[in-house]
Amino acid sequence: QQQVKQSPQSLIVQKGGISIINCAYENTAFDYFPWYQQFPGKGPALLIAIRPDVSEKKEGRFTISFNKSAKQFSLHIMDSQPGDSATYFCAAPDRGTYSGAGSYQLTFGKGTKLSVIP
Amino acid sequence: DGGITQSPKYLFRKEGQNVTLSCEQNLNHDAMYWYRQDPGQGLRLIYYSQIVNDFQKGDIAEGYSVSREKKESFPLTVTSAQKNPTAFYLCASRLAGVAGELFFGEGSRLTVL
């Protein structure tokens, strides 16, 4: 069972600035790396995910960069807004016990609490 | 609307009592999961199930039990054997067979007095 190391643990960014969160994994069942966003008292929700054969994916102000050789991926939030203040989790898939495609569970990083100040 | 419903949202129990947390989904998802969340610890997997009547232990299964009698339901029992049960519990589900989105419920916060 792998570990996913996420940093920093907390991050304070000025409004309009760039927020960068990094993750490193040990092994993975396949190349699928999601980022989840969680607001206080709520369940996490998928923010953005990257799939095989691409090194970068951009959706609006959010970008995932993936470095397969280094086993690292990162989340960049451009033009950070106070509404982005939340906890962010990266995750990597571990092969599940069941056989067959799609049998896996996600191992999560410990989270990064982002605060965007006006 | 499709989604995952967890209940209760808040629960207080005395030490030594078993507690069952409910998780129901109407997304027609095959796979369901229970995670525990503690401050600074991220999300840790307790149990997961890919099909009805089968489930597997996750990383921190000791002191917990589950059942999967119906596709849409995956209740979690926190037993008296769990040494530190106070936590935020999250249920999740996804379609099996694809590297797809994991959908989470709103969570249940258990406090043991």
XYZ file of C-alpha atoms in Angstrom, chain B:
113
model
C -31.203 14.328 -7.788
C -28.665 11.530 -7.700
C -26.186 11.432 -4.908
C -24.936 9.892 -1.697
C -26.838 10.348 1.538
C -25.144 9.845 4.870
C -26.966 9.866 8.162
C -26.906 11.030 10.798
C -24.850 14.159 10.159
C -23.925 14.456 13.843
C -23.889 11.673 16.405
C -22.932 11.580 20.058
C -22.382 8.301 21.856
C -21.036 7.066 25.131
C -17.814 5.113 25.226
C -18.360 1.382 24.792
C -21.461 1.648 22.609
C -21.631 0.414 19.035
C -22.759 2.947 16.455
C -24.001 2.404 12.893
C -23.588 5.081 10.230
C -25.837 4.903 7.198
C -24.744 5.418 3.585
C -27.192 5.215 0.671
C -26.513 6.060 -2.989
C -28.861 6.294 -5.963
C -26.130 6.681 -8.569
C -26.202 2.992 -9.515
C -22.524 2.771 -8.588
C -20.958 -0.614 -8.001
C -18.102 0.395 -5.730
C -18.556 1.980 -2.319
C -16.030 3.152 0.256
C -15.744 4.358 3.826
C -13.062 6.856 4.782
C -12.158 8.339 8.118
C -10.934 11.928 8.325
C -8.964 13.344 11.253
C -7.324 16.791 11.312
C -3.976 16.665 9.535
C -4.383 12.990 8.639
C -6.122 13.211 5.311
C -8.584 10.525 4.283
C -7.854 7.008 5.439
C -9.651 4.019 3.953
C -11.622 1.845 6.369
C -13.488 -0.605 4.105
C -14.499 -0.836 0.487
C -16.816 -2.970 -1.600
C -16.816 -3.548 -5.342
C -19.863 -5.840 -5.485
C -22.843 -6.823 -3.379
C -22.152 -9.294 -0.579
C -18.414 -8.722 -0.737
C -16.115 -6.168 0.876
C -12.452 -5.717 1.673
C -10.540 -4.186 4.571
C -8.773 -0.921 4.006
C -5.845 0.489 5.936
C -7.603 1.069 9.266
C -10.342 -1.579 9.476
C -9.750 -2.619 13.097
C -12.749 -1.805 15.277
C -15.102 -1.342 12.321
C -17.509 -3.591 10.442
C -19.582 -3.214 7.273
C -22.176 -5.030 5.230
C -23.205 -4.809 1.576
C -26.550 -6.551 1.231
C -27.849 -4.129 -1.392
C -26.072 -2.286 -4.167
C -27.242 1.094 -2.941
C -26.429 0.658 0.754
C -23.124 0.317 2.644
C -23.562 0.881 6.403
C -20.584 1.200 8.720
C -20.622 0.046 12.349
C -18.136 1.603 14.718
C -17.711 -0.974 17.444
C -16.589 -0.593 21.024
C -13.278 -2.138 19.954
C -12.350 1.014 18.048
C -9.989 2.803 20.423
C -10.418 6.331 19.140
C -13.747 6.556 17.288
C -14.286 10.321 17.410
C -13.834 11.464 13.799
C -15.483 12.641 10.599
C -16.636 9.668 8.504
C -17.065 9.906 4.749
C -18.831 7.488 2.445
C -18.039 7.476 -1.271
C -18.973 5.612 -4.415
C -17.959 5.307 -8.051
C -18.656 3.258 -11.135
C -16.576 0.086 -11.231
C -14.541 -0.626 -14.327
C -13.440 2.936 -15.002
C -10.855 5.296 -13.544
C -13.611 7.687 -12.765
C -14.785 10.202 -10.257
C -15.234 9.238 -6.649
C -18.395 10.844 -5.303
C -18.547 11.661 -1.603
C -21.400 12.103 0.810
C -21.624 15.056 3.186
C -20.105 13.075 6.043
C -21.077 12.016 9.550
C -19.350 13.504 12.558
C -19.156 11.047 15.443
C -18.248 12.216 18.914
C -17.731 9.681 21.648
C -18.072 11.088 25.132
